[in-house]
PDB file of C-alpha atoms in Angstrom:
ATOM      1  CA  UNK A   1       8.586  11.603 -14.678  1.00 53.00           C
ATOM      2  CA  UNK A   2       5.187  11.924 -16.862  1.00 77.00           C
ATOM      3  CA  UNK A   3       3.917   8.948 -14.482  1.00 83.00           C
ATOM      4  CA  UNK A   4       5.057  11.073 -11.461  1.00 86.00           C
ATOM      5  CA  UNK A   5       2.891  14.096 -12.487  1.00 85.00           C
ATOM      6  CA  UNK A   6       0.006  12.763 -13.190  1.00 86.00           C
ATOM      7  CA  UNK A   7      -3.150  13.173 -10.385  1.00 87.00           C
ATOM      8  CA  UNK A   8      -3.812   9.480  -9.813  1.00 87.00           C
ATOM      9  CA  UNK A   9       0.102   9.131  -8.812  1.00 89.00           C
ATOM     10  CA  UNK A  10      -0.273  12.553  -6.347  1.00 90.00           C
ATOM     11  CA  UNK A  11      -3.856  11.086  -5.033  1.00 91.00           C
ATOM     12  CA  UNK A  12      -1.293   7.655  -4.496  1.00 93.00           C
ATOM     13  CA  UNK A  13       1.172   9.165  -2.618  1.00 92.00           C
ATOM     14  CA  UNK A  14      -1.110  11.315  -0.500  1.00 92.00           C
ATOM     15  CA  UNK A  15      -2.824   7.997   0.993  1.00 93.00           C
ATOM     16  CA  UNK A  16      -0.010   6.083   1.303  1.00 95.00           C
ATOM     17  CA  UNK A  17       1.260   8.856   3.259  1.00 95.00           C
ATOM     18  CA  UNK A  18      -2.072   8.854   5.303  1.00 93.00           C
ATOM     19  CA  UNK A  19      -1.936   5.184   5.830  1.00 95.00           C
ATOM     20  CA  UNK A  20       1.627   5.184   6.709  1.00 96.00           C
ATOM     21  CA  UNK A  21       0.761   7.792   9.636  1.00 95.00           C
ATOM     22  CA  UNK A  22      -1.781   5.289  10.973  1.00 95.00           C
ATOM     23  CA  UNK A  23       0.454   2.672  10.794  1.00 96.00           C
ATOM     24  CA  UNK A  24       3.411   5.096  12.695  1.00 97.00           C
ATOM     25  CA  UNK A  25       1.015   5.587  15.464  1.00 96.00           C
ATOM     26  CA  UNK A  26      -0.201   1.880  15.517  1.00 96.00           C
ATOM     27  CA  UNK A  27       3.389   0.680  15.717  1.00 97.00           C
ATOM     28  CA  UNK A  28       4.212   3.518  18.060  1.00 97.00           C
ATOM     29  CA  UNK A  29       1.141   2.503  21.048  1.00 97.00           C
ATOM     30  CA  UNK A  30       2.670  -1.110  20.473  1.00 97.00           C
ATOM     31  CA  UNK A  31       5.757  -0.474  21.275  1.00 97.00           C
ATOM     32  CA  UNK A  32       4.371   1.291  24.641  1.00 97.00           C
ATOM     33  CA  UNK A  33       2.237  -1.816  25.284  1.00 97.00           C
ATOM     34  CA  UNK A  34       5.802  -4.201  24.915  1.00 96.00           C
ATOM     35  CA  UNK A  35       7.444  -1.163  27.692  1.00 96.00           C
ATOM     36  CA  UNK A  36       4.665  -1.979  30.424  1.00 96.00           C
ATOM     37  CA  UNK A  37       5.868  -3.652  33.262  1.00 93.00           C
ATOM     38  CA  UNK A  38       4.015  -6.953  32.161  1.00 95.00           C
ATOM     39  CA  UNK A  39       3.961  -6.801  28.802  1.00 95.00           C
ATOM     40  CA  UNK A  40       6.039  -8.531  26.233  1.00 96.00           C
ATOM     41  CA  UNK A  41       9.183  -6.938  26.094  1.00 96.00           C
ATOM     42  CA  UNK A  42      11.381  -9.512  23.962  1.00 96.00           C
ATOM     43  CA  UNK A  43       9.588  -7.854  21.365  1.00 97.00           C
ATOM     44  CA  UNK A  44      11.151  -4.759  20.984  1.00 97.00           C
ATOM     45  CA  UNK A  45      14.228  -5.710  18.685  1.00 97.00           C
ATOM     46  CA  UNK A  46      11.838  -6.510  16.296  1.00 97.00           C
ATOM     47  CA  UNK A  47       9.801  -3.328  16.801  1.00 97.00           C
ATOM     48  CA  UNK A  48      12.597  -1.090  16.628  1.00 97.00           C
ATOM     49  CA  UNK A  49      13.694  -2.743  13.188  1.00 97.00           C
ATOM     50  CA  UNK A  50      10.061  -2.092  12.066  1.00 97.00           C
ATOM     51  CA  UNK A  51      10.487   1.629  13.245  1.00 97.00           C
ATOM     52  CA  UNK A  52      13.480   1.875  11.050  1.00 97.00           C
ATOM     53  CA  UNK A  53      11.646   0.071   8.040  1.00 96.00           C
ATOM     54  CA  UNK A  54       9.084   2.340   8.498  1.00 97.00           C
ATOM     55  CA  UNK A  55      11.198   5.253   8.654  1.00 97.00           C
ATOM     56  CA  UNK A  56      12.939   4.740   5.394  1.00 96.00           C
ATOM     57  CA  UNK A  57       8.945   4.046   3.444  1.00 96.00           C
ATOM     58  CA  UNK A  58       7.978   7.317   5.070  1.00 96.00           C
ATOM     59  CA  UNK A  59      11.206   8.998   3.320  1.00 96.00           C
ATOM     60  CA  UNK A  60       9.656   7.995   0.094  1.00 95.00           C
ATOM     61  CA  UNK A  61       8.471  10.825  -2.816  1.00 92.00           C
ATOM     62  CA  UNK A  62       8.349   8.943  -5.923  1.00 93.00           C
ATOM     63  CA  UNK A  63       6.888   5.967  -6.758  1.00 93.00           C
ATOM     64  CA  UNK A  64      10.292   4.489  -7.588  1.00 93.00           C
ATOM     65  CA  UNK A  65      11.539   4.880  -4.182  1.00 95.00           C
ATOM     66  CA  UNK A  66       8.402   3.240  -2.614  1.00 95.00           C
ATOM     67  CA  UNK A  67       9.024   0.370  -4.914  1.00 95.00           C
ATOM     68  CA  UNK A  68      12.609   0.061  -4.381  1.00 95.00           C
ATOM     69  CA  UNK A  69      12.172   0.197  -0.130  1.00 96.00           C
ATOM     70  CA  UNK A  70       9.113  -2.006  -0.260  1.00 95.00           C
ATOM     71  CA  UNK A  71      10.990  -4.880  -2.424  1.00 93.00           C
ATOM     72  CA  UNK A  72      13.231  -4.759   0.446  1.00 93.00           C
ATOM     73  CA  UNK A  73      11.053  -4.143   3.338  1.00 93.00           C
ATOM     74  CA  UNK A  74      11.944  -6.834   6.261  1.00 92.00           C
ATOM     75  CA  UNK A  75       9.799  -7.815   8.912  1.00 96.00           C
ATOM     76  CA  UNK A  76      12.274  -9.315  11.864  1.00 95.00           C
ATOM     77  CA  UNK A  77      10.747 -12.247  13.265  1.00 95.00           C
ATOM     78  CA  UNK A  78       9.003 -12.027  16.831  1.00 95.00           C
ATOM     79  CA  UNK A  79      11.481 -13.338  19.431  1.00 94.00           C
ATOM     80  CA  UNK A  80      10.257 -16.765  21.252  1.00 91.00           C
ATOM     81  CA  UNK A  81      11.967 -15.974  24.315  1.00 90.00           C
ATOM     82  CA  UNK A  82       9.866 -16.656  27.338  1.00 87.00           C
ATOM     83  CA  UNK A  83       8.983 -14.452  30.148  1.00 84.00           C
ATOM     84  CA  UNK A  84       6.964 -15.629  33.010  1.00 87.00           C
ATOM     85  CA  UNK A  85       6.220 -12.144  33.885  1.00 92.00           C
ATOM     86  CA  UNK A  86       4.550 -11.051  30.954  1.00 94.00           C
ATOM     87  CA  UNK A  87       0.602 -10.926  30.818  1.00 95.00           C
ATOM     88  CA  UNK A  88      -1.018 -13.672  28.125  1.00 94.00           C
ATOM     89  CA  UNK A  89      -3.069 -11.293  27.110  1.00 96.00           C
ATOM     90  CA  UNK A  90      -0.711  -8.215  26.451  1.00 96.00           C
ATOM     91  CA  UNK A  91       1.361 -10.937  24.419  1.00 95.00           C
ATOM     92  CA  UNK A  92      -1.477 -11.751  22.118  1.00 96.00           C
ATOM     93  CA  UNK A  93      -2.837  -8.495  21.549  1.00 97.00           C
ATOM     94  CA  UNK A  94       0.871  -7.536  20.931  1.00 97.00           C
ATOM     95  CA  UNK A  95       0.713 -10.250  18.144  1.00 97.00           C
ATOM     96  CA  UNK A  96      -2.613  -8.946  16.882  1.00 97.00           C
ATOM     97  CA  UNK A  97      -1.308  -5.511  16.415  1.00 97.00           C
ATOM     98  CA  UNK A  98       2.065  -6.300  14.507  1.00 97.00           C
ATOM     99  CA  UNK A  99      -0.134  -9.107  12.387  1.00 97.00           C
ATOM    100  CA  UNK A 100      -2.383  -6.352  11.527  1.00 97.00           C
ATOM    101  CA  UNK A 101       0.933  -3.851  10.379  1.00 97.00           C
ATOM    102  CA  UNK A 102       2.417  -6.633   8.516  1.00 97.00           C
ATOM    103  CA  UNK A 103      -0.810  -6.671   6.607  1.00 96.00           C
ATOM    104  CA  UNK A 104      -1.457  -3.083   5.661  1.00 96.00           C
ATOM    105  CA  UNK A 105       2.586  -3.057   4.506  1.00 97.00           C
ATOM    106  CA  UNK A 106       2.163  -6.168   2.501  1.00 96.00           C
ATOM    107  CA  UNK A 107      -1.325  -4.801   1.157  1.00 96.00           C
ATOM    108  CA  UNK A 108       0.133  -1.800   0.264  1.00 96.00           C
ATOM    109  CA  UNK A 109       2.969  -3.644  -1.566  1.00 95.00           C
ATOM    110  CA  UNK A 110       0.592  -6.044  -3.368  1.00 95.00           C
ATOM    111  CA  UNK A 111      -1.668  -3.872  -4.617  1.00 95.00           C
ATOM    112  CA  UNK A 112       0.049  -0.804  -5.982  1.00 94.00           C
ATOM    113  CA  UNK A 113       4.038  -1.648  -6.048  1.00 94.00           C
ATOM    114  CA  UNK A 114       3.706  -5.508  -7.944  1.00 93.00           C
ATOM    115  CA  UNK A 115       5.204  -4.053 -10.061  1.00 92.00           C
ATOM    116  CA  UNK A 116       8.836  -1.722 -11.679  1.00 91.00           C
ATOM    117  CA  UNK A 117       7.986   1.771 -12.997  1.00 89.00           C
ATOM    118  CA  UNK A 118       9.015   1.144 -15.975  1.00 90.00           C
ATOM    119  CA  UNK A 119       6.261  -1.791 -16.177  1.00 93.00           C
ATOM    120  CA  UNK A 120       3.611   0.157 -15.042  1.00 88.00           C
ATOM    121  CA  UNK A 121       4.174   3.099 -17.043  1.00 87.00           C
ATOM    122  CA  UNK A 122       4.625   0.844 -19.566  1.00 91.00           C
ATOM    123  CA  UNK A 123       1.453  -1.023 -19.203  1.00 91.00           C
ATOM    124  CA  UNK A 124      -0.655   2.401 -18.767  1.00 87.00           C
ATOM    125  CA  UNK A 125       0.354   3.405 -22.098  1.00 89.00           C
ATOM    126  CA  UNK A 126      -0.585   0.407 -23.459  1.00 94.00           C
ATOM    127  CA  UNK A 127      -4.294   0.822 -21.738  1.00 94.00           C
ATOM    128  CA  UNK A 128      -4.621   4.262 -23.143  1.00 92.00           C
ATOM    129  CA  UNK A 129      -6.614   3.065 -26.512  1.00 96.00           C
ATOM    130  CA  UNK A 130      -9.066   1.187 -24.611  1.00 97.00           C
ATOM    131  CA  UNK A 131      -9.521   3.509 -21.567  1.00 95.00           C
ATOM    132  CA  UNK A 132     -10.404   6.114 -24.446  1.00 97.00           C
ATOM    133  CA  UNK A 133     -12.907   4.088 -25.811  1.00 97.00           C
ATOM    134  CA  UNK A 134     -14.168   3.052 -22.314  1.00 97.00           C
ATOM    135  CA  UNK A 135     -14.398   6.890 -21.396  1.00 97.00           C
ATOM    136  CA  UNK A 136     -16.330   7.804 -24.522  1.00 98.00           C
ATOM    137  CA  UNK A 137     -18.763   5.065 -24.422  1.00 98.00           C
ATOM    138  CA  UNK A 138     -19.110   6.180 -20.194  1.00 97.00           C
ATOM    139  CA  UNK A 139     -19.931   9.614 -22.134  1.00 97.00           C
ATOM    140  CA  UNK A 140     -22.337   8.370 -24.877  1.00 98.00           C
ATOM    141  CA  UNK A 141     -24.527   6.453 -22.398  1.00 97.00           C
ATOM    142  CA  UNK A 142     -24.334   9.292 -19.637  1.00 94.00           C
ATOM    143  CA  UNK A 143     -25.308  11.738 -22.489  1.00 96.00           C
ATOM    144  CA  UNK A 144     -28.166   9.496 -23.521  1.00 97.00           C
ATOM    145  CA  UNK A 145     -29.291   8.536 -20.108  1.00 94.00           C
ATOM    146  CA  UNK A 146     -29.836  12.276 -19.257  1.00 92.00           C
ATOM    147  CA  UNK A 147     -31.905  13.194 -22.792  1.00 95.00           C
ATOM    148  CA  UNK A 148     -34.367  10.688 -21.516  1.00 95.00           C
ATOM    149  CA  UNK A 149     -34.489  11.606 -17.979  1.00 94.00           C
ATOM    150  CA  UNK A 150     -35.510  14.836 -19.204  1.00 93.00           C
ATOM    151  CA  UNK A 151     -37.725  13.844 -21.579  1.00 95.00           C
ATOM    152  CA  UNK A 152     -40.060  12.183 -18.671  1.00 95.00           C
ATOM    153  CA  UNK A 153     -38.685  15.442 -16.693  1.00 94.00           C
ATOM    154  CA  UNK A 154     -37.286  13.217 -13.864  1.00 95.00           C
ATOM    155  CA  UNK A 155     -34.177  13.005 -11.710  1.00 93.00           C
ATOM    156  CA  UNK A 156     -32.498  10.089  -9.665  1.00 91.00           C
ATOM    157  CA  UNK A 157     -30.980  10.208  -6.359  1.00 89.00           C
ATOM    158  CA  UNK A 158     -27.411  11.603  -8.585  1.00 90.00           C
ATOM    159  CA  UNK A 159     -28.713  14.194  -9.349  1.00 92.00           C
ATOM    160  CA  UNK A 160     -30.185  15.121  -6.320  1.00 93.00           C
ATOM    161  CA  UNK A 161     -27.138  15.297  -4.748  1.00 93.00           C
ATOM    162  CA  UNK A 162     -25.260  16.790  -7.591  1.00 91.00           C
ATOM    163  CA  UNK A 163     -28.117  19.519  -7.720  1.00 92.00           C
ATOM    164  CA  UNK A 164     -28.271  20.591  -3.850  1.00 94.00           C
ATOM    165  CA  UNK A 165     -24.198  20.591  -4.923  1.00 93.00           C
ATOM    166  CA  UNK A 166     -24.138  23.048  -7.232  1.00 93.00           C
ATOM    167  CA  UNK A 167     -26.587  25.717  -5.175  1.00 95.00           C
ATOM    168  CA  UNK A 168     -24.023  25.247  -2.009  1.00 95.00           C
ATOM    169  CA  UNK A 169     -20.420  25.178  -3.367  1.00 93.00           C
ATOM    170  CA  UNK A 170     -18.173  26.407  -6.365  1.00 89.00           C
ATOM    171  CA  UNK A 171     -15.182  26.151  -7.110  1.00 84.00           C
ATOM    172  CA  UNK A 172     -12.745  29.145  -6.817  1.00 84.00           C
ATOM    173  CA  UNK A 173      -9.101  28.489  -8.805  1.00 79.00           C
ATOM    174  CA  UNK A 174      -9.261  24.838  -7.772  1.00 77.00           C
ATOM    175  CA  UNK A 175     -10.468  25.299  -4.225  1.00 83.00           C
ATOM    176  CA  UNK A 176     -13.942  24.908  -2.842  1.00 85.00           C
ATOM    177  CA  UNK A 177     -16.032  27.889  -1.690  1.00 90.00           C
ATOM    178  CA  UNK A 178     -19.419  28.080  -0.214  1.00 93.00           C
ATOM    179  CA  UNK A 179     -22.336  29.694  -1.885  1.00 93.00           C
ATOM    180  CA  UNK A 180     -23.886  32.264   0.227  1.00 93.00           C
ATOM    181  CA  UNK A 181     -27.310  29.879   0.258  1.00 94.00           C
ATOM    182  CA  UNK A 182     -24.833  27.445   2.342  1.00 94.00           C
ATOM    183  CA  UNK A 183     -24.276  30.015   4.858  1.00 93.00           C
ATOM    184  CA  UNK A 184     -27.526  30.887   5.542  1.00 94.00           C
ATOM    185  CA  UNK A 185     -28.445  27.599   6.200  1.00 93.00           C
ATOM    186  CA  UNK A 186     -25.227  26.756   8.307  1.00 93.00           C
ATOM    187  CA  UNK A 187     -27.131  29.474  10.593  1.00 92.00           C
ATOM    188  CA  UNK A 188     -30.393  27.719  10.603  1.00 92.00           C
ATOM    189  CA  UNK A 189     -28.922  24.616  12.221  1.00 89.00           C
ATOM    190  CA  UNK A 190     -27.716  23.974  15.146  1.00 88.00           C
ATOM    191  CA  UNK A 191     -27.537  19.687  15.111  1.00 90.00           C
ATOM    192  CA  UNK A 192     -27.261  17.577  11.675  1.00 90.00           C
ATOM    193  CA  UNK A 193     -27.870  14.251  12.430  1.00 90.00           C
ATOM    194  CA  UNK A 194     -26.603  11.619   9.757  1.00 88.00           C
ATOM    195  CA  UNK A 195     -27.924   8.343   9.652  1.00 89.00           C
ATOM    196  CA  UNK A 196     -25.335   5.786   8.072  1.00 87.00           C
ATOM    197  CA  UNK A 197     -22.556   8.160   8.090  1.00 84.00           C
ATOM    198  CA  UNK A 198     -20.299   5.444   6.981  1.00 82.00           C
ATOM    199  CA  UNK A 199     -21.714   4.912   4.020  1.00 86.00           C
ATOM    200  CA  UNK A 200     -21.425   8.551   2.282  1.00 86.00           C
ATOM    201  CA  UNK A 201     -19.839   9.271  -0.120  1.00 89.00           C
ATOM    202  CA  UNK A 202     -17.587  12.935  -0.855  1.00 88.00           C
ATOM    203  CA  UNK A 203     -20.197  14.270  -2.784  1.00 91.00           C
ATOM    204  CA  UNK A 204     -22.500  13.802   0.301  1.00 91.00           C
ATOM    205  CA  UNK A 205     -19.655  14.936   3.113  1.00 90.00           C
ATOM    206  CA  UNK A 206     -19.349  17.883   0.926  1.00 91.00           C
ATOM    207  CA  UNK A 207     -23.112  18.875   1.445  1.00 92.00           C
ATOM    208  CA  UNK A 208     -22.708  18.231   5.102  1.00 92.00           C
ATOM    209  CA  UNK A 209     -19.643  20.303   5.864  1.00 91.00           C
ATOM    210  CA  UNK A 210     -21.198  23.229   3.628  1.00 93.00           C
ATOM    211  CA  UNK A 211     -24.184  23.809   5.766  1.00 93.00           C
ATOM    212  CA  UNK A 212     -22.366  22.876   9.204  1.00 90.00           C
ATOM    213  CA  UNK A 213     -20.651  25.666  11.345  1.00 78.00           C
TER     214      UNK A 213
END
């Protein structure tokens, strides 16, 4: 129960759930694909058993539950029948598609449910006295890194960000609110162009969405 309460389990379970609505909707357009006329319908028994699989993770609220299901998650095989009618190509991307589910399940599986509850809770516990030190040490060098930036009265591209931050958004009982300076320059814009979206970070998507309209 502590384990289930704490943030890092509820930001878990929130992107499992997010992946787990990708891989609905991934699963979902493949089974379409197998229903075209040429495509590779022997497929389906296995599909539907993955729907049902998938079904009973998407059920799951603890991580208990997620651990239990995935130990037991089953992937039926692909059947081998063949059908002359069915387009090479459909087949293979068919493949592609339920190689690629397969993997985010087993990925999922591997790198947060290796392991019983009771193990991990057990094992996080055990981490506490040198995550503590860890932490402090993080603060003690952060601390000292800062007293000499402003000795030389300089800032690094952090604080930049972390700067322009505070002067567009606060935070209101837990939720984010923009500052009035973000809304007058949400009406001096009318494009923001971002060059290597891909690569920012929240801190920097929170700048963008406070000045957008």
């Amino acid at each position: 129960e502590d384990m289930e309460a704490t943030e890092w389990m509820k930001a878990l379970k929130a992107y499992i759930e997010s992946v787990l609505e990708n891989v609905e909707e991934m699963l979902e357009d493949l089974i379409s694909l197998c229903n075209e006329h040429d495509g590779p319908e022997a497929y389906l028994d296995a599909l539907y058993s993955d729907r049902q699989e998938l079904k009973k993770l998407k059920k799951c609220n603890t991580y208990k539950e997620y651990f239990e299901v995935l130990s037991e998650f089953n992937f039926k095989r692909l059947s081998n029948k063949k059908q002359k009618e069915v387009s090479p190509e459909k087949r293979e991307l068919a493949k592609n598609i339920r190689n690629e589910i397969k993997s985010i399940i087993n990925d999922i599986n591997k790198q947060y449910f290796f392991q019983s509850p009771d193990e991990m809770l057990s094992d996080i516990r055990n981490m506490k006295p040198a995550m503590e030190v860890l932490v402090d040490i993080t603060k003690d060098f952060s601390r000292a890194y800062n007293e000499k930036k402003a000795e030389k009265n300089i800032v690094d591209f952090n604080d930049l960000e972390h700067l322009c931050l505070n002067i567009l958004v606060k935070k209101d009982k837990g939720q984010v609110v923009y500052s009035k300076v973000a809304d007058e320059l949400a009406d001096v814009y009318k494009e923001i162009l971002i060059d290597e979206y891909q690569d920012s970070n929240l801190v920097q998507e929170t700048i963008l969405n406070s000045i957008s309209k």
